[in-house]
Amino acid sequence: MKTTLLILLLLCSVLVFNTFQADAKNKKSPLIGEWVYEVSDAPDAYKTGTLVFSEKEGKIVCAIKLEAGELPASNLKVEDDKVTFVSYVEGSPVNVVLTLDKDKLTGTVDSPEGPKDITAVKKQ
């Protein structure tokens, strides 16, 4: 009787553990999706656009969509609510640091012309 109860308890524990593990894998990052951004004091071609965060091969990637085309983001790092990446604009590196707060991203863009503020709102 004790052995049967012990086996049943062990099976229940394994089932509960696997359920929590599956839930953790199925939850996607709140960052995934399209974010409409605006950069203060940026040249018109780069002032507004869309940041597109997606998952590729288990990692989050980002592309920057502008009227004139698309720019890739490299060295993307997501740690808690902080997002950093680099993009090259007209051959110069532009470092972006963002903080995620629900459906809003705020931060700075460090361009050759100096730092500029950026805000982005998630598309619904």
Coordinates of N, CA and C in Angstrom, one line a residue:
M1 N 0.8 -1.2 0.0 CA 0.0 0.0 0.0 C 0.9 1.3 0.0
K2 N 1.9 1.3 0.9 CA 2.8 2.4 0.9 C 3.5 2.6 -0.4
T3 N 3.9 1.5 -1.0 CA 4.7 1.5 -2.2 C 3.8 2.1 -3.3
T4 N 2.6 1.7 -3.4 CA 1.6 2.2 -4.4 C 1.4 3.7 -4.2
L5 N 1.2 4.1 -3.0 CA 1.0 5.5 -2.7 C 2.2 6.3 -3.1
L6 N 3.4 5.8 -2.8 CA 4.7 6.5 -3.1 C 4.8 6.6 -4.6
I7 N 4.5 5.5 -5.4 CA 4.6 5.6 -6.8 C 3.6 6.6 -7.4
L8 N 2.4 6.6 -6.9 CA 1.4 7.5 -7.3 C 1.8 9.0 -7.1
L9 N 2.4 9.2 -5.9 CA 2.9 10.6 -5.5 C 4.0 11.0 -6.5
L10 N 4.9 10.1 -6.8 CA 6.0 10.3 -7.6 C 5.6 10.7 -9.1
L11 N 4.6 9.9 -9.6 CA 4.0 10.2 -10.9 C 3.4 11.5 -11.0
C12 N 2.6 11.9 -9.9 CA 2.0 13.2 -9.9 C 3.0 14.3 -9.9
S13 N 4.1 14.1 -9.1 CA 5.2 15.1 -9.1 C 5.8 15.3 -10.5
V14 N 6.1 14.2 -11.2 CA 6.6 14.3 -12.5 C 5.7 15.0 -13.5
L15 N 4.4 14.7 -13.4 CA 3.4 15.3 -14.2 C 3.3 16.8 -14.0
V16 N 3.3 17.2 -12.8 CA 3.2 18.7 -12.4 C 4.5 19.4 -12.9
F17 N 5.6 18.8 -12.7 CA 6.9 19.4 -13.1 C 6.9 19.6 -14.7
N18 N 6.5 18.6 -15.4 CA 6.5 18.6 -16.9 C 5.5 19.7 -17.3
T19 N 4.4 19.8 -16.7 CA 3.4 20.8 -17.0 C 3.9 22.3 -16.9
F20 N 4.6 22.5 -15.8 CA 5.2 23.8 -15.6 C 6.3 24.1 -16.6
Q21 N 7.1 23.1 -16.9 CA 8.2 23.2 -17.9 C 7.6 23.5 -19.3
A22 N 6.5 22.9 -19.7 CA 5.9 23.1 -21.0 C 5.3 24.5 -21.0
D23 N 4.7 25.0 -19.9 CA 4.1 26.3 -19.9 C 5.2 27.4 -20.0
A24 N 6.4 27.2 -19.4 CA 7.5 28.1 -19.5 C 8.0 28.2 -21.0
K25 N 8.0 27.1 -21.7 CA 8.4 27.1 -23.1 C 7.4 27.7 -24.0
N26 N 6.2 27.6 -23.7 CA 5.1 28.1 -24.6 C 4.9 29.6 -24.4
K27 N 5.3 30.2 -23.3 CA 5.2 31.7 -23.1 C 6.1 32.4 -24.0
K28 N 5.6 33.2 -24.8 CA 6.5 34.0 -25.7 C 6.9 35.3 -25.0
S29 N 8.0 35.8 -25.4 CA 8.4 37.1 -24.8 C 7.5 38.2 -25.1
P30 N 7.2 39.1 -24.2 CA 6.3 40.3 -24.4 C 7.0 41.2 -25.5
L31 N 8.2 41.0 -25.8 CA 8.9 41.8 -26.8 C 8.5 41.4 -28.2
I32 N 8.1 40.2 -28.4 CA 7.8 39.7 -29.8 C 6.6 40.5 -30.3
G33 N 6.8 41.0 -31.6 CA 5.8 41.7 -32.2 C 6.3 43.0 -32.9
E34 N 5.4 43.8 -33.4 CA 5.8 45.1 -34.0 C 5.6 46.3 -33.1
W35 N 6.6 47.1 -33.1 CA 6.7 48.3 -32.3 C 6.9 49.5 -33.2
V36 N 5.9 50.5 -33.1 CA 6.1 51.7 -33.9 C 6.9 52.7 -33.1
Y37 N 8.0 53.1 -33.7 CA 8.9 54.0 -32.9 C 9.0 55.4 -33.5
E38 N 9.5 56.3 -32.6 CA 9.8 57.7 -33.0 C 11.1 58.1 -32.3
V39 N 12.1 58.6 -33.1 CA 13.3 59.1 -32.5 C 13.3 60.6 -32.6
S40 N 13.5 61.3 -31.5 CA 13.5 62.8 -31.5 C 14.7 63.3 -32.2
D41 N 14.6 64.3 -32.9 CA 15.7 65.0 -33.6 C 16.5 64.2 -34.6
A42 N 15.9 63.1 -35.1 CA 16.6 62.3 -36.1 C 16.3 62.8 -37.5
P43 N 17.1 62.5 -38.5 CA 16.8 62.9 -39.9 C 15.5 62.3 -40.3
D44 N 14.7 63.0 -41.1 CA 13.4 62.5 -41.5 C 13.3 61.0 -41.9
A45 N 14.3 60.6 -42.7 CA 14.3 59.2 -43.2 C 14.3 58.2 -42.0
Y46 N 14.8 58.6 -40.8 CA 15.0 57.6 -39.7 C 14.2 58.0 -38.5
K47 N 13.4 59.1 -38.6 CA 12.7 59.6 -37.5 C 11.6 58.6 -37.0
T48 N 10.9 58.0 -37.9 CA 9.8 57.0 -37.5 C 10.0 55.7 -38.3
G49 N 9.5 54.6 -37.7 CA 9.6 53.3 -38.4 C 9.0 52.3 -37.5
T50 N 9.4 51.1 -37.7 CA 8.8 49.9 -37.0 C 10.0 49.0 -36.6
L51 N 10.0 48.6 -35.3 CA 10.9 47.6 -34.8 C 10.1 46.3 -34.8
V52 N 10.7 45.3 -35.5 CA 10.0 44.0 -35.6 C 10.8 43.0 -34.8
F53 N 10.3 42.5 -33.7 CA 11.0 41.5 -32.9 C 10.3 40.2 -33.2
S54 N 11.1 39.2 -33.5 CA 10.6 37.8 -33.7 C 11.5 36.8 -33.2
E55 N 11.1 35.6 -33.2 CA 11.9 34.5 -32.7 C 12.4 33.6 -33.8
K56 N 13.7 33.4 -33.9 CA 14.2 32.6 -35.0 C 15.2 31.6 -34.4
E57 N 15.0 30.3 -34.6 CA 15.9 29.3 -34.0 C 16.1 29.4 -32.5
G58 N 15.0 29.8 -31.8 CA 15.0 29.9 -30.4 C 15.6 31.2 -29.8
K59 N 16.0 32.1 -30.7 CA 16.5 33.4 -30.3 C 15.7 34.5 -30.8
I60 N 15.7 35.6 -30.0 CA 14.9 36.8 -30.5 C 15.8 37.6 -31.4
V61 N 15.2 38.0 -32.5 CA 15.9 38.8 -33.5 C 15.1 40.1 -33.8
C62 N 15.7 41.1 -34.3 CA 15.1 42.4 -34.6 C 15.4 42.9 -36.0
A63 N 14.4 43.5 -36.7 CA 14.6 44.2 -37.9 C 14.0 45.5 -37.8
I64 N 14.6 46.5 -38.4 CA 14.1 47.9 -38.3 C 13.5 48.2 -39.7
K65 N 12.2 48.5 -39.7 CA 11.6 48.8 -41.0 C 11.4 50.3 -41.1
L66 N 11.9 50.8 -42.3 CA 11.8 52.2 -42.6 C 11.1 52.4 -43.9
E67 N 10.7 53.6 -44.3 CA 10.1 53.8 -45.6 C 11.0 53.4 -46.7
A68 N 12.3 53.6 -46.5 CA 13.3 53.3 -47.6 C 13.7 51.9 -47.6
G69 N 13.3 51.1 -46.7 CA 13.8 49.7 -46.6 C 13.8 49.1 -45.2
E70 N 14.7 48.2 -45.1 CA 14.8 47.5 -43.8 C 16.3 47.4 -43.4
L71 N 16.6 47.6 -42.1 CA 17.9 47.5 -41.5 C 17.9 46.4 -40.5
P72 N 19.0 45.5 -40.6 CA 19.1 44.5 -39.5 C 19.6 45.0 -38.2
A73 N 19.3 44.4 -37.2 CA 19.9 44.7 -35.9 C 20.8 43.6 -35.5
S74 N 21.9 43.9 -34.9 CA 22.9 42.8 -34.5 C 23.2 43.0 -33.1
N75 N 23.9 42.0 -32.5 CA 24.2 41.9 -31.1 C 23.0 42.2 -30.2
L76 N 21.9 41.7 -30.5 CA 20.7 41.9 -29.7 C 20.8 41.1 -28.4
K77 N 20.6 41.9 -27.3 CA 20.6 41.3 -26.0 C 19.3 41.7 -25.3
V78 N 18.6 40.7 -24.7 CA 17.5 41.0 -23.9 C 17.7 40.4 -22.5
E79 N 17.8 41.3 -21.5 CA 18.0 40.9 -20.1 C 16.9 41.6 -19.3
D80 N 16.0 40.8 -18.7 CA 14.9 41.3 -17.9 C 14.1 42.3 -18.8
D81 N 14.1 43.6 -18.4 CA 13.4 44.6 -19.1 C 14.3 45.5 -20.0
K82 N 15.5 45.1 -20.2 CA 16.5 45.9 -20.9 C 16.8 45.2 -22.3
V83 N 16.7 46.0 -23.3 CA 17.0 45.5 -24.7 C 18.1 46.4 -25.3
T84 N 19.1 45.7 -25.8 CA 20.2 46.5 -26.5 C 20.5 45.8 -27.9
F85 N 20.8 46.7 -28.8 CA 21.3 46.2 -30.1 C 22.0 47.2 -30.9
V86 N 22.7 46.8 -32.0 CA 23.4 47.8 -32.8 C 22.8 47.6 -34.2
S87 N 22.7 48.7 -34.9 CA 22.4 48.7 -36.3 C 23.3 49.7 -37.1
Y88 N 23.5 49.4 -38.3 CA 24.4 50.3 -39.1 C 23.6 51.1 -40.0
V89 N 23.7 52.5 -39.9 CA 23.0 53.4 -40.7 C 24.0 54.2 -41.5
E90 N 23.9 54.1 -42.8 CA 24.9 54.7 -43.7 C 26.3 54.4 -43.3
G91 N 26.6 53.2 -42.9 CA 27.9 52.7 -42.6 C 28.4 53.0 -41.2
S92 N 27.6 53.8 -40.4 CA 28.0 54.1 -39.0 C 27.2 53.3 -38.0
P93 N 27.9 52.8 -37.0 CA 27.1 52.0 -36.0 C 26.2 52.9 -35.1
V94 N 25.0 52.4 -34.9 CA 24.1 53.1 -34.0 C 23.7 52.2 -32.9
N95 N 24.0 52.5 -31.7 CA 23.7 51.7 -30.5 C 22.4 52.1 -30.0
V96 N 21.5 51.1 -29.7 CA 20.2 51.4 -29.2 C 20.1 50.7 -27.8
V97 N 19.6 51.4 -26.8 CA 19.3 50.9 -25.5 C 17.9 51.2 -25.2
L98 N 17.1 50.1 -24.9 CA 15.6 50.3 -24.6 C 15.3 49.7 -23.3
T99 N 14.2 50.2 -22.7 CA 13.7 49.6 -21.5 C 12.2 49.3 -21.8
L100 N 11.8 48.1 -21.5 CA 10.5 47.6 -21.7 C 9.6 47.8 -20.5
D101 N 8.5 48.5 -20.7 CA 7.5 48.7 -19.6 C 6.1 48.5 -20.2
K102 N 5.6 47.3 -20.1 CA 4.3 46.8 -20.6 C 4.3 46.9 -22.1
D103 N 3.5 47.8 -22.7 CA 3.5 47.9 -24.2 C 4.2 49.2 -24.6
K104 N 5.3 49.5 -24.0 CA 6.0 50.7 -24.3 C 7.5 50.5 -24.2
L105 N 8.3 50.9 -25.1 CA 9.7 50.9 -25.0 C 10.2 52.3 -25.0
T106 N 11.2 52.6 -24.1 CA 11.8 54.0 -24.1 C 13.3 53.8 -23.9
G107 N 14.0 54.7 -24.5 CA 15.5 54.6 -24.3 C 16.2 55.7 -25.2
T108 N 17.4 55.3 -25.5 CA 18.3 56.2 -26.3 C 18.9 55.5 -27.5
V109 N 19.2 56.3 -28.5 CA 19.9 55.9 -29.7 C 21.1 56.7 -29.7
D110 N 22.3 56.0 -29.7 CA 23.6 56.7 -29.7 C 24.1 56.7 -31.1
S111 N 23.9 57.8 -31.8 CA 24.3 57.9 -33.3 C 25.5 58.8 -33.4
P112 N 26.1 58.9 -34.6 CA 27.3 59.7 -34.8 C 26.9 61.2 -34.5
E113 N 25.7 61.6 -34.6 CA 25.3 63.0 -34.3 C 25.0 63.2 -32.8
G114 N 25.2 62.1 -32.0 CA 25.0 62.2 -30.6 C 23.7 61.4 -30.1
P115 N 23.5 61.4 -28.8 CA 22.4 60.6 -28.3 C 21.0 61.2 -28.6
K116 N 20.1 60.4 -28.9 CA 18.7 60.9 -29.2 C 17.7 60.0 -28.4
D117 N 16.6 60.5 -28.0 CA 15.6 59.8 -27.3 C 14.7 59.0 -28.3
I118 N 14.3 57.8 -27.9 CA 13.5 56.9 -28.7 C 12.3 56.4 -27.8
T119 N 11.1 56.4 -28.4 CA 10.0 55.7 -27.8 C 9.3 54.9 -28.8
A120 N 8.8 53.8 -28.3 CA 8.1 52.8 -29.2 C 6.8 52.3 -28.5
V121 N 5.8 52.1 -29.3 CA 4.5 51.6 -28.7 C 4.2 50.3 -29.5
K122 N 3.8 49.3 -28.8 CA 3.5 48.0 -29.5 C 2.2 48.1 -30.2
K123 N 2.3 47.6 -31.5 CA 1.0 47.5 -32.3 C 0.1 46.5 -31.8
Q124 N -1.2 46.8 -31.8 CA -2.2 45.8 -31.3 C -2.6 44.9 -32.4

